Structure formats: structure tokens, C-alpha cells
PDB file of C-alpha atoms in Angstrom:
ATOM      1  CA  UNK A 746       0.000   0.000   0.000  1.00 47.00           C
ATOM      2  CA  UNK A 747       2.796   2.382   0.784  1.00 43.00           C
ATOM      3  CA  UNK A 748       4.468   1.877  -2.551  1.00 46.00           C
ATOM      4  CA  UNK A 749       1.268   2.584  -4.443  1.00 43.00           C
ATOM      5  CA  UNK A 750       0.751   5.856  -2.619  1.00 44.00           C
ATOM      6  CA  UNK A 751       4.229   7.014  -3.484  1.00 44.00           C
ATOM      7  CA  UNK A 752       3.660   6.348  -7.163  1.00 39.00           C
ATOM      8  CA  UNK A 753       0.536   8.456  -7.159  1.00 43.00           C
ATOM      9  CA  UNK A 754       2.329  11.318  -5.531  1.00 44.00           C
ATOM     10  CA  UNK A 755       5.079  11.187  -8.058  1.00 43.00           C
ATOM     11  CA  UNK A 756       2.588  11.121 -10.886  1.00 41.00           C
ATOM     12  CA  UNK A 757       0.877  14.203  -9.545  1.00 39.00           C
ATOM     13  CA  UNK A 758       4.156  16.029  -9.268  1.00 46.00           C
ATOM     14  CA  UNK A 759       5.036  15.266 -12.871  1.00 41.00           C
ATOM     15  CA  UNK A 760       1.616  16.310 -14.100  1.00 44.00           C
ATOM     16  CA  UNK A 761       1.848  19.530 -12.122  1.00 46.00           C
ATOM     17  CA  UNK A 762       5.273  20.285 -13.583  1.00 45.00           C
ATOM     18  CA  UNK A 763       3.968  19.775 -17.143  1.00 43.00           C
ATOM     19  CA  UNK A 764       1.120  22.211 -16.548  1.00 43.00           C
ATOM     20  CA  UNK A 765       3.552  24.776 -15.230  1.00 46.00           C
ATOM     21  CA  UNK A 766       5.770  24.283 -18.275  1.00 45.00           C
ATOM     22  CA  UNK A 767       2.881  24.919 -20.672  1.00 49.00           C
ATOM     23  CA  UNK A 768       2.038  28.092 -18.808  1.00 45.00           C
ATOM     24  CA  UNK A 769       5.614  29.336 -18.944  1.00 49.00           C
ATOM     25  CA  UNK A 770       5.950  28.629 -22.676  1.00 50.00           C
ATOM     26  CA  UNK A 771       2.768  30.532 -23.384  1.00 52.00           C
ATOM     27  CA  UNK A 772       4.137  33.576 -21.589  1.00 52.00           C
ATOM     28  CA  UNK A 773       7.448  33.497 -23.549  1.00 53.00           C
ATOM     29  CA  UNK A 774       5.633  33.430 -26.922  1.00 56.00           C
ATOM     30  CA  UNK A 775       3.563  36.486 -25.994  1.00 58.00           C
ATOM     31  CA  UNK A 776       6.703  38.592 -25.297  1.00 62.00           C
ATOM     32  CA  UNK A 777       8.779  37.292 -28.233  1.00 83.00           C
ATOM     33  CA  UNK A 778      10.535  39.764 -30.675  1.00 88.00           C
ATOM     34  CA  UNK A 779      12.764  39.522 -33.755  1.00 90.00           C
ATOM     35  CA  UNK A 780      15.637  41.684 -34.865  1.00 93.00           C
ATOM     36  CA  UNK A 781      17.586  42.214 -38.137  1.00 95.00           C
ATOM     37  CA  UNK A 782      19.427  44.991 -39.990  1.00 96.00           C
ATOM     38  CA  UNK A 783      18.471  47.222 -42.959  1.00 96.00           C
ATOM     39  CA  UNK A 784      20.956  49.037 -45.199  1.00 96.00           C
ATOM     40  CA  UNK A 785      20.167  52.687 -45.910  1.00 97.00           C
ATOM     41  CA  UNK A 786      21.825  54.017 -49.072  1.00 95.00           C
ATOM     42  CA  UNK A 787      22.028  57.167 -51.190  1.00 94.00           C
ATOM     43  CA  UNK A 788      24.015  58.300 -54.208  1.00 84.00           C
ATOM     44  CA  UNK A 789      25.097  61.889 -54.808  1.00 81.00           C
ATOM     45  CA  UNK A 790      25.669  62.731 -58.478  1.00 74.00           C
ATOM     46  CA  UNK A 791      26.765  66.112 -59.811  1.00 74.00           C
ATOM     47  CA  UNK A 792      24.100  68.250 -61.437  1.00 86.00           C
ATOM     48  CA  UNK A 793      24.479  69.034 -65.117  1.00 92.00           C
ATOM     49  CA  UNK A 794      27.331  71.460 -65.747  1.00 94.00           C
ATOM     50  CA  UNK A 795      28.642  73.260 -68.815  1.00 96.00           C
ATOM     51  CA  UNK A 796      32.164  74.512 -69.389  1.00 96.00           C
ATOM     52  CA  UNK A 797      33.101  76.806 -72.299  1.00 97.00           C
ATOM     53  CA  UNK A 798      36.846  77.126 -71.849  1.00 94.00           C
ATOM     54  CA  UNK A 799      37.741  77.384 -75.563  1.00 96.00           C
ATOM     55  CA  UNK A 800      36.870  80.882 -76.799  1.00 96.00           C
ATOM     56  CA  UNK A 801      35.389  81.708 -80.179  1.00 97.00           C
ATOM     57  CA  UNK A 802      38.353  83.517 -81.722  1.00 97.00           C
ATOM     58  CA  UNK A 803      38.407  85.174 -85.149  1.00 96.00           C
ATOM     59  CA  UNK A 804      42.156  85.493 -84.748  1.00 95.00           C
ATOM     60  CA  UNK A 805      44.241  88.286 -86.189  1.00 95.00           C
ATOM     61  CA  UNK A 806      42.491  90.077 -89.049  1.00 94.00           C
ATOM     62  CA  UNK A 807      44.736  92.358 -91.072  1.00 93.00           C
ATOM     63  CA  UNK A 808      42.619  95.158 -92.566  1.00 93.00           C
ATOM     64  CA  UNK A 809      43.659  98.205 -94.621  1.00 92.00           C
ATOM     65  CA  UNK A 810      43.412 101.660 -93.037  1.00 94.00           C
ATOM     66  CA  UNK A 811      40.884 103.989 -94.674  1.00 93.00           C
ATOM     67  CA  UNK A 812      37.724 103.497 -96.681  1.00 91.00           C
ATOM     68  CA  UNK A 813      36.697 100.289 -98.370  1.00 86.00           C
ATOM     69  CA  UNK A 814      33.797  99.699-100.710  1.00 84.00           C
ATOM     70  CA  UNK A 815      31.551  98.167 -98.046  1.00 87.00           C
ATOM     71  CA  UNK A 816      31.448  96.370 -94.706  1.00 91.00           C
ATOM     72  CA  UNK A 817      33.327  93.094 -94.641  1.00 91.00           C
ATOM     73  CA  UNK A 818      31.762  89.908 -93.260  1.00 92.00           C
ATOM     74  CA  UNK A 819      34.215  87.391 -91.846  1.00 93.00           C
ATOM     75  CA  UNK A 820      32.654  83.972 -91.272  1.00 94.00           C
ATOM     76  CA  UNK A 821      34.119  81.441 -88.879  1.00 95.00           C
ATOM     77  CA  UNK A 822      32.272  78.219 -89.598  1.00 94.00           C
ATOM     78  CA  UNK A 823      32.315  75.989 -86.491  1.00 93.00           C
ATOM     79  CA  UNK A 824      33.445  73.033 -88.602  1.00 90.00           C
ATOM     80  CA  UNK A 825      35.256  74.528 -91.614  1.00 89.00           C
ATOM     81  CA  UNK A 826      37.110  77.566 -90.280  1.00 90.00           C
ATOM     82  CA  UNK A 827      37.435  81.098 -91.675  1.00 91.00           C
ATOM     83  CA  UNK A 828      36.075  82.527 -94.886  1.00 87.00           C
ATOM     84  CA  UNK A 829      35.076  86.044 -95.958  1.00 78.00           C
ATOM     85  CA  UNK A 830      33.602  88.228 -98.633  1.00 64.00           C
ATOM     86  CA  UNK A 831      36.369  90.819 -98.536  1.00 58.00           C
ATOM     87  CA  UNK A 832      39.027  89.062-100.575  1.00 58.00           C
ATOM     88  CA  UNK A 833      42.004  91.298-101.110  1.00 61.00           C
ATOM     89  CA  UNK A 834      40.894  93.562 -98.257  1.00 81.00           C
ATOM     90  CA  UNK A 835      41.322  91.292 -95.220  1.00 88.00           C
ATOM     91  CA  UNK A 836      44.192  88.913 -94.593  1.00 89.00           C
ATOM     92  CA  UNK A 837      43.728  86.138 -92.065  1.00 91.00           C
ATOM     93  CA  UNK A 838      46.449  85.921 -89.443  1.00 91.00           C
ATOM     94  CA  UNK A 839      46.879  83.291 -86.741  1.00 92.00           C
ATOM     95  CA  UNK A 840      44.846  82.294 -83.715  1.00 94.00           C
ATOM     96  CA  UNK A 841      41.399  81.629 -85.144  1.00 95.00           C
ATOM     97  CA  UNK A 842      39.181  78.777 -84.017  1.00 95.00           C
ATOM     98  CA  UNK A 843      35.617  77.988 -82.962  1.00 96.00           C
ATOM     99  CA  UNK A 844      34.497  78.135 -79.387  1.00 96.00           C
ATOM    100  CA  UNK A 845      33.683  74.845 -77.687  1.00 97.00           C
ATOM    101  CA  UNK A 846      31.404  73.988 -74.793  1.00 97.00           C
ATOM    102  CA  UNK A 847      31.345  70.643 -72.959  1.00 96.00           C
ATOM    103  CA  UNK A 848      28.252  69.479 -71.080  1.00 95.00           C
ATOM    104  CA  UNK A 849      28.660  66.960 -68.242  1.00 93.00           C
ATOM    105  CA  UNK A 850      26.044  65.182 -66.164  1.00 88.00           C
ATOM    106  CA  UNK A 851      23.080  65.626 -68.465  1.00 78.00           C
ATOM    107  CA  UNK A 852      20.380  63.001 -69.015  1.00 84.00           C
ATOM    108  CA  UNK A 853      21.756  60.113 -71.079  1.00 86.00           C
ATOM    109  CA  UNK A 854      20.681  59.660 -74.691  1.00 90.00           C
ATOM    110  CA  UNK A 855      18.822  62.969 -74.879  1.00 91.00           C
ATOM    111  CA  UNK A 856      19.128  66.070 -77.073  1.00 93.00           C
ATOM    112  CA  UNK A 857      19.139  69.332 -75.142  1.00 94.00           C
ATOM    113  CA  UNK A 858      18.326  72.814 -76.417  1.00 95.00           C
ATOM    114  CA  UNK A 859      21.060  75.447 -76.599  1.00 96.00           C
ATOM    115  CA  UNK A 860      20.381  79.132 -75.979  1.00 96.00           C
ATOM    116  CA  UNK A 861      22.925  81.918 -76.486  1.00 97.00           C
ATOM    117  CA  UNK A 862      22.323  85.364 -75.035  1.00 97.00           C
ATOM    118  CA  UNK A 863      24.129  88.639 -74.518  1.00 97.00           C
ATOM    119  CA  UNK A 864      23.125  91.089 -71.820  1.00 95.00           C
ATOM    120  CA  UNK A 865      19.708  89.419 -71.545  1.00 94.00           C
ATOM    121  CA  UNK A 866      19.017  89.335 -75.298  1.00 95.00           C
ATOM    122  CA  UNK A 867      18.662  85.938 -76.988  1.00 96.00           C
ATOM    123  CA  UNK A 868      20.969  85.751 -80.006  1.00 96.00           C
ATOM    124  CA  UNK A 869      19.911  82.688 -81.961  1.00 92.00           C
ATOM    125  CA  UNK A 870      22.117  79.785 -82.995  1.00 93.00           C
ATOM    126  CA  UNK A 871      21.917  79.491 -86.785  1.00 92.00           C
ATOM    127  CA  UNK A 872      23.883  82.533 -87.934  1.00 90.00           C
ATOM    128  CA  UNK A 873      20.805  84.632 -88.720  1.00 92.00           C
ATOM    129  CA  UNK A 874      19.797  85.853 -85.248  1.00 93.00           C
ATOM    130  CA  UNK A 875      20.655  89.005 -83.330  1.00 96.00           C
ATOM    131  CA  UNK A 876      24.236  90.210 -83.098  1.00 96.00           C
ATOM    132  CA  UNK A 877      26.268  91.605 -80.229  1.00 97.00           C
ATOM    133  CA  UNK A 878      29.179  94.030 -80.264  1.00 97.00           C
ATOM    134  CA  UNK A 879      32.743  93.363 -79.237  1.00 97.00           C
ATOM    135  CA  UNK A 880      34.324  95.879 -76.917  1.00 96.00           C
ATOM    136  CA  UNK A 881      37.936  96.993 -76.921  1.00 94.00           C
ATOM    137  CA  UNK A 882      39.927  94.934 -74.445  1.00 92.00           C
ATOM    138  CA  UNK A 883      43.298  94.244 -72.870  1.00 90.00           C
ATOM    139  CA  UNK A 884      46.692  95.908 -73.000  1.00 93.00           C
ATOM    140  CA  UNK A 885      46.352  96.338 -76.768  1.00 94.00           C
ATOM    141  CA  UNK A 886      42.932  97.993 -76.619  1.00 95.00           C
ATOM    142  CA  UNK A 887      41.883 100.371 -79.373  1.00 95.00           C
ATOM    143  CA  UNK A 888      41.999 104.091 -78.611  1.00 95.00           C
ATOM    144  CA  UNK A 889      38.745 104.586 -80.533  1.00 96.00           C
ATOM    145  CA  UNK A 890      36.927 101.224 -80.779  1.00 96.00           C
ATOM    146  CA  UNK A 891      35.221 100.390 -84.053  1.00 96.00           C
ATOM    147  CA  UNK A 892      31.788  98.749 -84.137  1.00 96.00           C
ATOM    148  CA  UNK A 893      32.483  95.031 -84.562  1.00 97.00           C
ATOM    149  CA  UNK A 894      29.251  93.000 -84.584  1.00 97.00           C
ATOM    150  CA  UNK A 895      29.159  89.216 -84.164  1.00 97.00           C
ATOM    151  CA  UNK A 896      26.252  86.912 -85.057  1.00 97.00           C
ATOM    152  CA  UNK A 897      26.708  83.409 -83.542  1.00 97.00           C
ATOM    153  CA  UNK A 898      26.412  80.179 -85.511  1.00 95.00           C
ATOM    154  CA  UNK A 899      26.465  76.749 -83.837  1.00 95.00           C
ATOM    155  CA  UNK A 900      27.545  73.390 -85.197  1.00 91.00           C
ATOM    156  CA  UNK A 901      24.167  72.094 -83.992  1.00 91.00           C
ATOM    157  CA  UNK A 902      21.129  73.727 -82.439  1.00 89.00           C
ATOM    158  CA  UNK A 903      20.987  70.904 -79.885  1.00 94.00           C
ATOM    159  CA  UNK A 904      23.624  69.048 -77.897  1.00 95.00           C
ATOM    160  CA  UNK A 905      23.390  65.243 -77.700  1.00 94.00           C
ATOM    161  CA  UNK A 906      24.207  63.667 -74.344  1.00 92.00           C
ATOM    162  CA  UNK A 907      25.748  60.211 -74.688  1.00 91.00           C
ATOM    163  CA  UNK A 908      25.687  57.216 -72.386  1.00 90.00           C
ATOM    164  CA  UNK A 909      28.810  58.617 -70.687  1.00 90.00           C
ATOM    165  CA  UNK A 910      26.674  61.642 -69.677  1.00 90.00           C
ATOM    166  CA  UNK A 911      28.768  64.021 -71.798  1.00 93.00           C
ATOM    167  CA  UNK A 912      28.175  66.101 -74.898  1.00 95.00           C
ATOM    168  CA  UNK A 913      29.884  68.978 -76.709  1.00 96.00           C
ATOM    169  CA  UNK A 914      29.250  71.535 -79.432  1.00 96.00           C
ATOM    170  CA  UNK A 915      31.196  74.225 -81.303  1.00 96.00           C
ATOM    171  CA  UNK A 916      30.333  77.899 -81.705  1.00 97.00           C
ATOM    172  CA  UNK A 917      31.295  79.921 -84.753  1.00 96.00           C
ATOM    173  CA  UNK A 918      29.840  83.095 -86.138  1.00 96.00           C
ATOM    174  CA  UNK A 919      29.967  86.033 -88.499  1.00 95.00           C
ATOM    175  CA  UNK A 920      32.016  89.139 -87.693  1.00 95.00           C
ATOM    176  CA  UNK A 921      31.097  92.365 -89.486  1.00 95.00           C
ATOM    177  CA  UNK A 922      33.957  94.854 -89.930  1.00 94.00           C
ATOM    178  CA  UNK A 923      32.888  98.410 -90.844  1.00 93.00           C
ATOM    179  CA  UNK A 924      33.869  99.801 -94.229  1.00 91.00           C
ATOM    180  CA  UNK A 925      36.071 102.587 -92.888  1.00 92.00           C
ATOM    181  CA  UNK A 926      38.820 102.221 -90.302  1.00 94.00           C
ATOM    182  CA  UNK A 927      41.480 104.541 -88.984  1.00 95.00           C
ATOM    183  CA  UNK A 928      44.567 103.816 -86.922  1.00 96.00           C
ATOM    184  CA  UNK A 929      42.767 104.469 -83.629  1.00 97.00           C
ATOM    185  CA  UNK A 930      40.356 101.580 -84.367  1.00 97.00           C
ATOM    186  CA  UNK A 931      43.021  98.886 -84.358  1.00 97.00           C
ATOM    187  CA  UNK A 932      43.597  96.683 -81.310  1.00 97.00           C
ATOM    188  CA  UNK A 933      42.118  93.768 -79.369  1.00 97.00           C
ATOM    189  CA  UNK A 934      38.383  93.263 -78.984  1.00 97.00           C
ATOM    190  CA  UNK A 935      36.407  90.941 -76.724  1.00 97.00           C
ATOM    191  CA  UNK A 936      32.923  90.208 -75.319  1.00 97.00           C
ATOM    192  CA  UNK A 937      31.341  87.499 -73.173  1.00 97.00           C
ATOM    193  CA  UNK A 938      28.064  85.769 -73.960  1.00 97.00           C
ATOM    194  CA  UNK A 939      25.929  83.386 -71.906  1.00 97.00           C
ATOM    195  CA  UNK A 940      25.471  79.771 -73.006  1.00 97.00           C
ATOM    196  CA  UNK A 941      22.602  77.735 -71.566  1.00 96.00           C
ATOM    197  CA  UNK A 942      21.542  74.141 -72.207  1.00 95.00           C
ATOM    198  CA  UNK A 943      18.436  72.313 -71.043  1.00 92.00           C
ATOM    199  CA  UNK A 944      15.024  70.862 -71.931  1.00 88.00           C
ATOM    200  CA  UNK A 945      12.488  73.068 -73.719  1.00 84.00           C
ATOM    201  CA  UNK A 946      14.423  76.329 -73.362  1.00 83.00           C
TER     202      UNK A 946
END
């Protein structure tokens, strides 16, 4: 009889322990949490920029002093160089070349508009727009500047941006030299225009 009683007691203790274990497990599940990591990333890319470090330069133009029959137009084609309608009156010296602008960071595989302006006035890009005047400049400035008008002409009215996010274009133009010059008109001339590229300008 004693042995049987002991067995029952042990059985009750085991059953009681199992009930307590179920209760404890239920409490652990209710308070459970999970943890992991998440990468946070960003990329900074430069905005579109344009650099026009190569100037449009008509070079040295050797012109007779005095009256000529008419104004002389000197054309610097952005792809083919200098030409003019004043043969025998103007000799081309050294230093001429088209201007060049390089665009970096633009949208790939797109054609962007180009706008040229001077002092707030849009000039056009095909050689038939408005002109601007060169002013006397530098150590070799003219004592009495002549009126030298330039009408810009681009190699293309749009700049194509390649897969490398770069594009470039050349700027030429027409320079009008007045039909009468005196010694005080000779010297260096210069002006600065604004070049803008973008969508739907």
C-alpha cells in the first residue's frame, strides 16, 4: 500500500510540472521579438554642368586703313574655319578657331536645347539671329573702338548627351567689320556671352 501511494504522488508532481511548463511557454511566446538589420543608401551625383573654356576667336584680321567699298563679313564656320567676302581687303592671321562647350552630367541619350544670349538678349544659334558688339579689351585695346558685330552660328542647335553623360558643341559666327577704319580703331576686342543648355528652353 505504501508503494502505491508514493507512485501516485510522483505522478501528480510530474503532471503539475507539465502544466507549469505549458504556462511558462505561453508567456514566452507572448513577449517574443525579432531583430535584423536594414541598409540605408544614397548616391550623390553632380548636377548638369557646362564649361566653355575654348573661346570663339576670329584670330588676327589684317585690314587696310581707310575706306573700303563696303562692310566686310568674316565667317568662322564651327566646322570649316574662316572665310570672308572681302578678298584682297582682309588677310587672315593666326589664332582663329571655334568656341567649344562641354556638357557633363546631363540626361543620357537625350538632345538638349542650346540658348545663347548677350546682356539678356537671346541671339539665336543658326547665324541669322541678333548680333552683339565686341568691346575693346586688354593691353592692346583700341583708342577709338570700331563697331564690330558678331552673329553666332552653332555646329548644332541641340547638344546630344551620350551614355557617358557628356556632350559637346562648337560655336562659330559672323564678324562684321565696318567699311572705314582709322589707326585708332586697331587693337584687341572681346565680349562674353551666356550659353545655356536644357530641356524646352
